PDB file of C-alpha atoms and ligand atoms in Angstrom:
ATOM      1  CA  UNK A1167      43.787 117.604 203.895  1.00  0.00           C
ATOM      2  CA  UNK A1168      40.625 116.381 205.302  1.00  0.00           C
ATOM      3  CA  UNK A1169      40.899 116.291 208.717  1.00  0.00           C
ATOM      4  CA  UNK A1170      37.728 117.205 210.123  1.00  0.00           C
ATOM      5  CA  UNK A1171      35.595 114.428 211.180  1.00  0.00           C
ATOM      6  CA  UNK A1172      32.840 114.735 208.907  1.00  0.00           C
ATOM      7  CA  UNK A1173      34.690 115.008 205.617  1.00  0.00           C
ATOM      8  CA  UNK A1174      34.965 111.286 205.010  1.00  0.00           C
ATOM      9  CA  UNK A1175      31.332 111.114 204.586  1.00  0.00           C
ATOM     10  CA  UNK A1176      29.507 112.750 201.232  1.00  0.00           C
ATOM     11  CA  UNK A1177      26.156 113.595 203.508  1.00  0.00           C
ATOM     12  CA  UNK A1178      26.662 114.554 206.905  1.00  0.00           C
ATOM     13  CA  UNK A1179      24.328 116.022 209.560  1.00  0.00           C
ATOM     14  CA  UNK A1180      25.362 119.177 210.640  1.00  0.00           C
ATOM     15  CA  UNK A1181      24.763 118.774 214.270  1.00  0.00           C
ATOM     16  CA  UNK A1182      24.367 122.403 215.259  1.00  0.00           C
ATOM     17  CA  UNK A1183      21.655 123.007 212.510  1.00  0.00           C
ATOM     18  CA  UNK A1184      20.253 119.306 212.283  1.00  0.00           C
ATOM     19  CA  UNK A1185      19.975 119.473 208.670  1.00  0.00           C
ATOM     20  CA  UNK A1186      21.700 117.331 205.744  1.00  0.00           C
ATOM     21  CA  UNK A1187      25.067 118.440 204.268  1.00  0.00           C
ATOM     22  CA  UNK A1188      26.429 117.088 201.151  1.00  0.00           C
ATOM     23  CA  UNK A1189      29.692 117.096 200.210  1.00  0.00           C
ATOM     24  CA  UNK A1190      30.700 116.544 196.621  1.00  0.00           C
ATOM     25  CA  UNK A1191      34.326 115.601 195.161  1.00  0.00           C
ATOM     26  CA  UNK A1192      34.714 116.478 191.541  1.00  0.00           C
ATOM     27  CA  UNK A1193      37.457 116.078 189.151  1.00  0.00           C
ATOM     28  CA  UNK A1194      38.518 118.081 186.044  1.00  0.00           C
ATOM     29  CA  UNK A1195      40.073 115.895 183.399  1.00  0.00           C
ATOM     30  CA  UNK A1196      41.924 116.638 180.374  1.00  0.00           C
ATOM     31  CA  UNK A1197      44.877 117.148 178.138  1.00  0.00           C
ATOM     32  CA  UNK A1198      47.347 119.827 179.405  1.00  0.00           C
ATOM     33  CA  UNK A1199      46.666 123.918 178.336  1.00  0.00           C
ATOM     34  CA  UNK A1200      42.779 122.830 178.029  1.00  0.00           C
ATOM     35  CA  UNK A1201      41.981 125.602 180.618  1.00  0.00           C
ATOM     36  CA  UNK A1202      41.217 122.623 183.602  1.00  0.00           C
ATOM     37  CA  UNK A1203      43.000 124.878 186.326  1.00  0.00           C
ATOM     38  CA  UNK A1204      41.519 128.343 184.871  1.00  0.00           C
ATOM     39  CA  UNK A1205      37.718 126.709 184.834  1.00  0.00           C
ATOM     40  CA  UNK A1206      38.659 125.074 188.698  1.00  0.00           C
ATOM     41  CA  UNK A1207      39.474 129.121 189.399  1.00  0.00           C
ATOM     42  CA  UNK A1208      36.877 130.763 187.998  1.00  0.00           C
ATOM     43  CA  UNK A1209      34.389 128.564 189.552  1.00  0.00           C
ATOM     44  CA  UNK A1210      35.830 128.872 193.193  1.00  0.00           C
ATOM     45  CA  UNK A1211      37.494 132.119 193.290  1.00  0.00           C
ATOM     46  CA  UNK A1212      35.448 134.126 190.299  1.00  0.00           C
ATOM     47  CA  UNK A1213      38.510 135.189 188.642  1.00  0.00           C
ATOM     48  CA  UNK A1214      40.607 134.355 185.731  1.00  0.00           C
ATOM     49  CA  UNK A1215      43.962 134.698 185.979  1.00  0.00           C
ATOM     50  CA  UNK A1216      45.951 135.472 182.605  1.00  0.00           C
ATOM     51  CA  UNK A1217      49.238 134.272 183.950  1.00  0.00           C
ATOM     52  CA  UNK A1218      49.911 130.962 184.126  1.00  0.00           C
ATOM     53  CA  UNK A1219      49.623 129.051 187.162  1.00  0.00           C
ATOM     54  CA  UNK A1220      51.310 126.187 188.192  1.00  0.00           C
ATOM     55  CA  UNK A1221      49.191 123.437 189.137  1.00  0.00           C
ATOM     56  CA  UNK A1222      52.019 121.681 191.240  1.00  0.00           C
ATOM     57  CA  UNK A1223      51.074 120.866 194.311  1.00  0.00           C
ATOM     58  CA  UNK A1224      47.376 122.172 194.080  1.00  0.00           C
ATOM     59  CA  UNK A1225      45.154 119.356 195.603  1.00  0.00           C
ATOM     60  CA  UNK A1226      42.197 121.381 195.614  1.00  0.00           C
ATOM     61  CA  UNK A1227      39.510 124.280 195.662  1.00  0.00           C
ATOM     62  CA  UNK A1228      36.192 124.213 197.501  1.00  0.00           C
ATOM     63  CA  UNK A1229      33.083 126.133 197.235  1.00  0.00           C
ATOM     64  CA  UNK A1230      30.024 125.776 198.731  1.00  0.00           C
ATOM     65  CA  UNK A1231      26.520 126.380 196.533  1.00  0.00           C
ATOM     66  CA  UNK A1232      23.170 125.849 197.419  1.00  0.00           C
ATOM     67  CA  UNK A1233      20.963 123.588 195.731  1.00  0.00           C
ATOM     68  CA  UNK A1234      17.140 122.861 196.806  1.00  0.00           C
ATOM     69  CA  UNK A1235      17.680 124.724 199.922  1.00  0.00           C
ATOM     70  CA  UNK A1236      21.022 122.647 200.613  1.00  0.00           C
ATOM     71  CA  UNK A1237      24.209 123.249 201.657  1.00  0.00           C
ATOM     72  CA  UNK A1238      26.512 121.233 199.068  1.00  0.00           C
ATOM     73  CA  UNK A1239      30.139 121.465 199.740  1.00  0.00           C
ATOM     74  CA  UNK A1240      32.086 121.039 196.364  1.00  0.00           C
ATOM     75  CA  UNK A1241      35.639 120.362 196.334  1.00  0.00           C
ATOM     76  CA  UNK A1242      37.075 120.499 193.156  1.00  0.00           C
ATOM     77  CA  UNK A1243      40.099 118.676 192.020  1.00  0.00           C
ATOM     78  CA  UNK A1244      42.698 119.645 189.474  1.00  0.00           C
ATOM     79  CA  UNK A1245      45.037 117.223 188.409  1.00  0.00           C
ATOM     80  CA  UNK A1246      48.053 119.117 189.753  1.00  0.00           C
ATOM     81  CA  UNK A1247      50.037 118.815 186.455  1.00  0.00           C
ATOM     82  CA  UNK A1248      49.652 115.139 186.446  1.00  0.00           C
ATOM     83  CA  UNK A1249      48.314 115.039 182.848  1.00  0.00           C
ATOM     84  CA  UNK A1250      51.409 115.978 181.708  1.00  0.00           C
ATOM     85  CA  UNK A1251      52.835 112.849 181.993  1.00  0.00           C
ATOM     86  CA  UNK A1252      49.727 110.623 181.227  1.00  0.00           C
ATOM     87  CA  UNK A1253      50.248 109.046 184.955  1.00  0.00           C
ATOM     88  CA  UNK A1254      46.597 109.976 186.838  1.00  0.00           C
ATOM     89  CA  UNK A1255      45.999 107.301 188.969  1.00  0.00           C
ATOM     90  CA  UNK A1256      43.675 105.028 190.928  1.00  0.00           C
ATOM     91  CA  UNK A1257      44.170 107.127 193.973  1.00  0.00           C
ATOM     92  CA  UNK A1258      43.299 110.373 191.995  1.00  0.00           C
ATOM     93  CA  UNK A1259      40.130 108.811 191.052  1.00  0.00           C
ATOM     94  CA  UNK A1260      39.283 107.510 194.774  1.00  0.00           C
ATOM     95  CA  UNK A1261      36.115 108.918 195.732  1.00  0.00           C
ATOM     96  CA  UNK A1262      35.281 110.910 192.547  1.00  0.00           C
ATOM     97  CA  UNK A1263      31.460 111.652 192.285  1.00  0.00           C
ATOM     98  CA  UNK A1264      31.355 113.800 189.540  1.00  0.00           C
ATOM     99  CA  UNK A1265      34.533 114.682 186.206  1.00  0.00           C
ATOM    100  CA  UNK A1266      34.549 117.311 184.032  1.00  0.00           C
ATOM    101  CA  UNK A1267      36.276 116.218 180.725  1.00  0.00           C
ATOM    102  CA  UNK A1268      37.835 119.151 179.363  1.00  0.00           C
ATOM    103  CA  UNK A1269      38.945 119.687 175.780  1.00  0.00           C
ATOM    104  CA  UNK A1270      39.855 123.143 174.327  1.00  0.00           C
ATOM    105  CA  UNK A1271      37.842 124.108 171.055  1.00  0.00           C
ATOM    106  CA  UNK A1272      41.188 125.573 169.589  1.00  0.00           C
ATOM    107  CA  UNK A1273      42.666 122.402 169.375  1.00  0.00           C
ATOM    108  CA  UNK A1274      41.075 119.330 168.064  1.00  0.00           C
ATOM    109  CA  UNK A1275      44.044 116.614 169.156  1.00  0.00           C
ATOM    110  CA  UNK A1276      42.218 117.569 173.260  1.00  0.00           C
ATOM    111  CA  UNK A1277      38.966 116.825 171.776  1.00  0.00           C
ATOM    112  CA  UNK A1278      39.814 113.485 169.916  1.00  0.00           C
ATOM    113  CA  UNK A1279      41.858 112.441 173.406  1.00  0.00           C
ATOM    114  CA  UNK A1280      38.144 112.819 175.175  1.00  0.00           C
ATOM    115  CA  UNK A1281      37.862 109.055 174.100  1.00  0.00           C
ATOM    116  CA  UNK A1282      41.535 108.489 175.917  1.00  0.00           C
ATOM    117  CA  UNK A1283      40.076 110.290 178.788  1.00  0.00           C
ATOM    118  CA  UNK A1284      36.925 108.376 179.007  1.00  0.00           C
ATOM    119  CA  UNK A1285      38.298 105.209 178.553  1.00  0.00           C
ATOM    120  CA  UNK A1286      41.059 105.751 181.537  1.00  0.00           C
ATOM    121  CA  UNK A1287      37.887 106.922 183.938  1.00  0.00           C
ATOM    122  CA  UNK A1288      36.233 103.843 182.919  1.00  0.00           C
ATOM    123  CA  UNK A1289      38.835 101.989 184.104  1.00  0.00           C
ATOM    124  CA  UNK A1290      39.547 104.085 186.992  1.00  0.00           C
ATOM    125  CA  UNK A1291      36.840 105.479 188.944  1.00  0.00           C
ATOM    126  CA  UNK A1292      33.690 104.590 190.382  1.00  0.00           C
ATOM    127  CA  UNK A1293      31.336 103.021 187.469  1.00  0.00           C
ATOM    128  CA  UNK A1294      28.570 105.706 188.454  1.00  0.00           C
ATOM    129  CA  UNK A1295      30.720 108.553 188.319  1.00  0.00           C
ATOM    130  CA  UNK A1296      28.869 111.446 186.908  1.00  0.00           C
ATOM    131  CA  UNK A1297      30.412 112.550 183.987  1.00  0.00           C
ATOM    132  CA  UNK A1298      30.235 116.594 181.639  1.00  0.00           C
ATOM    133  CA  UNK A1299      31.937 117.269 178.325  1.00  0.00           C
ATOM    134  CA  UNK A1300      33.088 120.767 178.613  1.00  0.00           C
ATOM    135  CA  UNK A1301      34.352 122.619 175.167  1.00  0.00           C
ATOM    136  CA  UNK A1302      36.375 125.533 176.765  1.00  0.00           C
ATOM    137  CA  UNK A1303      37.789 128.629 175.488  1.00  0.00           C
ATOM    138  CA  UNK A1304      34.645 129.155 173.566  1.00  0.00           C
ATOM    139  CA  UNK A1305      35.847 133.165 173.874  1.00  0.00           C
ATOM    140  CA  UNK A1306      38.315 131.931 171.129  1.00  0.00           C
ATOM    141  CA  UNK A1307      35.938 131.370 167.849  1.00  0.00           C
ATOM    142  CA  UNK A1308      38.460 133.116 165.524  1.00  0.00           C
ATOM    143  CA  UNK A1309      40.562 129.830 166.100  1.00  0.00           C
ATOM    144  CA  UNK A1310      38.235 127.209 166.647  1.00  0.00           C
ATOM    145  CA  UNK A1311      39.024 123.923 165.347  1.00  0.00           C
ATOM    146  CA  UNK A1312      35.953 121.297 166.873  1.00  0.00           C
ATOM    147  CA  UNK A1313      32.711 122.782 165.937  1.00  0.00           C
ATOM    148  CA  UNK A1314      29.817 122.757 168.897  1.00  0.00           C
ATOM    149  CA  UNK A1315      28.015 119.993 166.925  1.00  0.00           C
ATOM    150  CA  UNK A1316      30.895 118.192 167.143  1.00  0.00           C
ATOM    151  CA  UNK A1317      31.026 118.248 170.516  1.00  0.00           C
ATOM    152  CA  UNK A1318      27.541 117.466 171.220  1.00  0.00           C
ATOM    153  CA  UNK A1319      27.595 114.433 168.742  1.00  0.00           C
ATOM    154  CA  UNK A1320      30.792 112.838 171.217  1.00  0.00           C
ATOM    155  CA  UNK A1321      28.697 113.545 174.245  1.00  0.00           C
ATOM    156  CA  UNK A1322      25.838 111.663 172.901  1.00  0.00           C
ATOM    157  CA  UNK A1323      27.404 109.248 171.898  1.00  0.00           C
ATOM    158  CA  UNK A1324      28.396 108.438 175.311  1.00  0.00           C
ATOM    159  CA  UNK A1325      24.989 109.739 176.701  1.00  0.00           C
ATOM    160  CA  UNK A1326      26.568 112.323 179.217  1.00  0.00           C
ATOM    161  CA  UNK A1327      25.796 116.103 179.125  1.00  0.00           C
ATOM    162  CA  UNK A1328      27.964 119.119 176.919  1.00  0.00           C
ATOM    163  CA  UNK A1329      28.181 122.768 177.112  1.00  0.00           C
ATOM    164  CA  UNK A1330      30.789 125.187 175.772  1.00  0.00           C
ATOM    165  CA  UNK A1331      32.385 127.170 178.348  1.00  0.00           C
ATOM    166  CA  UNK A1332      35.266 130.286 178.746  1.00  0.00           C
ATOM    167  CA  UNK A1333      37.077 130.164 181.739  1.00  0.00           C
ATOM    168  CA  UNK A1334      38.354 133.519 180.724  1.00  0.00           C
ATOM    169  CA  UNK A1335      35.021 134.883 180.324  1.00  0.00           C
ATOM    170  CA  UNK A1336      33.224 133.192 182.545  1.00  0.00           C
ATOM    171  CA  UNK A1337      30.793 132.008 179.791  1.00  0.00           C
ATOM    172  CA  UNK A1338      28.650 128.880 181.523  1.00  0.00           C
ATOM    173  CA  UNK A1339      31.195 127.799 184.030  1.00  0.00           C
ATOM    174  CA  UNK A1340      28.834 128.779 187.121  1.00  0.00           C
ATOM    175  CA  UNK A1341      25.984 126.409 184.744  1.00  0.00           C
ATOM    176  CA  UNK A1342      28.852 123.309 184.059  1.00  0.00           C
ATOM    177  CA  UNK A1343      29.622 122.898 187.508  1.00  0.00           C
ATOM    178  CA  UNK A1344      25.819 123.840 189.125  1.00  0.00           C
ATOM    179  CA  UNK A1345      24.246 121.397 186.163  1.00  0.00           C
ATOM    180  CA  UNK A1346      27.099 118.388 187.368  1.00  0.00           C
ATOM    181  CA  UNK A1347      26.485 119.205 191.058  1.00  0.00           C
ATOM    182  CA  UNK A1348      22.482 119.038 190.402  1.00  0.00           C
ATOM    183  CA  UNK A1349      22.669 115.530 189.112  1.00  0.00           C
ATOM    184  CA  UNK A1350      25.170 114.371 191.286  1.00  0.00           C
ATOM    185  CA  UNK A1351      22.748 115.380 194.200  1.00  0.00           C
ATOM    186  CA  UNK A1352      19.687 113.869 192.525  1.00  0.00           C
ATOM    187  CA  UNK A1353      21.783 110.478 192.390  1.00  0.00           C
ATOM    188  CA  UNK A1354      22.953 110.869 196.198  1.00  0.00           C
ATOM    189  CA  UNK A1355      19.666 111.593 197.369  1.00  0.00           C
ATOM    190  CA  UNK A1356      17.511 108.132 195.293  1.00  0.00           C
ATOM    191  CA  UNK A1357      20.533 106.490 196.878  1.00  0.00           C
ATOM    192  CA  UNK A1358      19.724 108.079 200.446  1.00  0.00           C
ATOM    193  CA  UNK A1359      15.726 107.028 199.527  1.00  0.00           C
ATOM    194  CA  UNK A1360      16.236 103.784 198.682  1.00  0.00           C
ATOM    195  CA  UNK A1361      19.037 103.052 201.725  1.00  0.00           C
ATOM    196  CA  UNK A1362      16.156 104.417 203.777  1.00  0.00           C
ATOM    197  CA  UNK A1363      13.436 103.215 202.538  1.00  0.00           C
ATOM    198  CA  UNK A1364      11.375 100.903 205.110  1.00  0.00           C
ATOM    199  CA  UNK A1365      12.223  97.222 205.020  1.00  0.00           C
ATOM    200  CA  UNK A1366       9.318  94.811 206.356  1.00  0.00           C
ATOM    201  CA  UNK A1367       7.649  98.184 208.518  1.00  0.00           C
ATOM    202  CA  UNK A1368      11.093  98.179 210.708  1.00  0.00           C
ATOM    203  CA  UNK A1369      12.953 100.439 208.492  1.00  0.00           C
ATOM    204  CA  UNK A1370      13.652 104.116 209.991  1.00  0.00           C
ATOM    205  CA  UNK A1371      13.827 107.003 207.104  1.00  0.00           C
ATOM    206  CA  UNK A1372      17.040 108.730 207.637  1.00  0.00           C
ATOM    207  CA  UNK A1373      15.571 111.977 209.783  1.00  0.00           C
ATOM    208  CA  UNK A1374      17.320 115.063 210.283  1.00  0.00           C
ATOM    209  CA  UNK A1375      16.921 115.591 213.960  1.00  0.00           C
ATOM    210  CA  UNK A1376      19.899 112.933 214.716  1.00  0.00           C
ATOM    211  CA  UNK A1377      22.896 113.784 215.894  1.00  0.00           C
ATOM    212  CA  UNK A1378      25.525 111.276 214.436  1.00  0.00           C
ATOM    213  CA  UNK A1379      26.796 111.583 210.611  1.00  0.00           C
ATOM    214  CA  UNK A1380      25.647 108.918 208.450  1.00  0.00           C
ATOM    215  CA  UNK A1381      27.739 106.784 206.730  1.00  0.00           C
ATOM    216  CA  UNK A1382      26.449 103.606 206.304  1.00  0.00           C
ATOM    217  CA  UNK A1383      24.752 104.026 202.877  1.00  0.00           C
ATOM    218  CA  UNK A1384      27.548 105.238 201.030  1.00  0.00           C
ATOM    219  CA  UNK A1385      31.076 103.558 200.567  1.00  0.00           C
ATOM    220  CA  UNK A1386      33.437 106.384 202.697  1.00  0.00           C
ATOM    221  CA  UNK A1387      34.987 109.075 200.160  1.00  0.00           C
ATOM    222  CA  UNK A1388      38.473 109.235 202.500  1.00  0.00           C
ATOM    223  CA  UNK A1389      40.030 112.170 200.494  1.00  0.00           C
TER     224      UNK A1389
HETATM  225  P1  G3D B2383      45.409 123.276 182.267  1.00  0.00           P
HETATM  226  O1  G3D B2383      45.224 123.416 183.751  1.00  0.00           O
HETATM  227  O2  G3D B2383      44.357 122.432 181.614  1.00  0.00           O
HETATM  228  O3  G3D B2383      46.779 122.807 181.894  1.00  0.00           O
HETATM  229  P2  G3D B2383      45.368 126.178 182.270  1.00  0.00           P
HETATM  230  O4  G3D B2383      45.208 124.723 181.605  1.00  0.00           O
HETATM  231  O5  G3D B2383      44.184 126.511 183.088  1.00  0.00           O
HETATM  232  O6  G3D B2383      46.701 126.260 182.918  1.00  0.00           O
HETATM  233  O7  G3D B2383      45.294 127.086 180.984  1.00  0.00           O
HETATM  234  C1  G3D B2383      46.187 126.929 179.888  1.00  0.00           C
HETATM  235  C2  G3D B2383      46.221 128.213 179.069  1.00  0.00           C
HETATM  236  O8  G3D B2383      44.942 128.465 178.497  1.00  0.00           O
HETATM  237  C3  G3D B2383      46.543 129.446 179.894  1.00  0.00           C
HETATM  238  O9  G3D B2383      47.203 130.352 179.022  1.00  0.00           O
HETATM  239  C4  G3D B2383      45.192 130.014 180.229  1.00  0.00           C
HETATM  240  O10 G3D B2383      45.250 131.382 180.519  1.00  0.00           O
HETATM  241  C5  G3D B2383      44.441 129.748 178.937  1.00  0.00           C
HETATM  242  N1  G3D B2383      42.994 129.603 179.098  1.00  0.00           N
HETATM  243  C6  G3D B2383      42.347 128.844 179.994  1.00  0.00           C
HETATM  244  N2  G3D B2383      41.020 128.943 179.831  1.00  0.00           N
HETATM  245  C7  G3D B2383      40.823 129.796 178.805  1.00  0.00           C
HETATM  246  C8  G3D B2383      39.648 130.305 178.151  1.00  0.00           C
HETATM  247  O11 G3D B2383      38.499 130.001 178.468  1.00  0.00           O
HETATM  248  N3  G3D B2383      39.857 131.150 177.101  1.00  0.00           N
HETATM  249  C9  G3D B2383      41.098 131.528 176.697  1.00  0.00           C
HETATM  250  N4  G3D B2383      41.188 132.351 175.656  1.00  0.00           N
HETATM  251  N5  G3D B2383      42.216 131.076 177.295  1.00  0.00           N
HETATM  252  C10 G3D B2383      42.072 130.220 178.338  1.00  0.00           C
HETATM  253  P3  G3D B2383      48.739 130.760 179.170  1.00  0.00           P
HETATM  254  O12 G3D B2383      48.979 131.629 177.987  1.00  0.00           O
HETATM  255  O13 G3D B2383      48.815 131.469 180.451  1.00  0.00           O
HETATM  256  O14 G3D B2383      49.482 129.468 179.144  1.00  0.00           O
HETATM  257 MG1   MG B2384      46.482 122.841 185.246  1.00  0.00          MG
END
């Protein structure tokens, strides 16, 4: 797992090219046969696979996209099969910055369990987790079952963002993942502002020409 020294922090100074790194842990959520491990694929390896994959023993993929001229290291997290048996813990939560809830627009009983879902990350992770509703298999409108408005109405409700995806074909995964990253950054970096910001004149802004990672500001994401 993480064993270099600057994964416990989510932004690190990369000292060879004394600029900012971010690092990112997201989680996809769900009921089981939503598509969670398909979407986690397509988004870090750009292909679908039609065959089912086990998700034993996956802890998980990483990608790294740039955003504002940034490096931002995203590691996604799939349950590894966990869901199954209703049993995702604390420690799965531990660190989470951003979740994907997942339900599959073919079958409504994963869309009314988004409420189960939510509730369980409310009790679970971090209370300023970032949070997406994502209606997959949107490829699959023949057998649809939750209409889009449907959808958007839950997300509202809650006041977190929606989209429809297809893991299958690749219909606004790269946009799910880029729009959750985006915000996620926006929130690290008011946090890096205001952890910076000067206090009585003898505050120092955090600069990019240091050499050590900083980890002060932010509560350590050990993965
Ligand atoms: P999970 O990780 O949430 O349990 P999987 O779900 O990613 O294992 O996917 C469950 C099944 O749904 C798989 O089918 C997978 O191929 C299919 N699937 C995932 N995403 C999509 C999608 O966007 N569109 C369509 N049409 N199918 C999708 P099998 O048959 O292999 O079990
Ligand atoms: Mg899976």
């Amino acid at each position: 797992m993480a064993s270099d020294d600057d994964m416990d922090s989510p932004i690190y100074e990369d000292s060879s090219q004394h600029e900012l790194r971010y690092q990112i842990k997201v989680l996809v959520i769900g009921d089981t046969a939503v598509g969670k491990t398909s979407l986690m694929f397509q988004f870090c390896d750009k292909t679908y696979s039609p065959i089912f994959i086990s998700t034993i023993g996956i802890d998980f993929k990483i990608r790294t996209i740039e955003l504002d001229g940034k490096k931002i290291k995203l590691q996604i997290w799939d349950t590894a099969g966990q869901e199954r048996f209703r049993t995702i813990t604390t420690a799965y939560y531990r660190g989470a910055m951003g979740i994907m809830l997942v339900y599959d627009i073919t079958n409504e009983k994963s869309f009314d369990n988004i409420r189960n879902w939510i509730r369980n990350i409310e009790e679970h992770a971090s209370r300023d987790v970032e949070k997406m509703i994502l209606g997959n298999k949107c490829d699959m409108n023949d057998k649809r079952q939750v209409s889009k408005e449907k959808g958007e109405q839950l997300a509202i409700e809650h006041g977190i963002k929606f989209m429809e995806t297809s893991a299958k074909a690749s219909i606004n995964v790269e946009e799910a993942f880029f729009t959750l990253a985006r915000d996620i950054k926006a929130k690290m970096d008011r946090k890096l502002d205001a952890s910076s910001a000067p206090k009585g004149g003898g505050g120092q802004k955090l600069a990019s020409n240091q050499n050590q990672p900083k980890k002060s500001w932010w509560k350590c994401a050990i993965l």
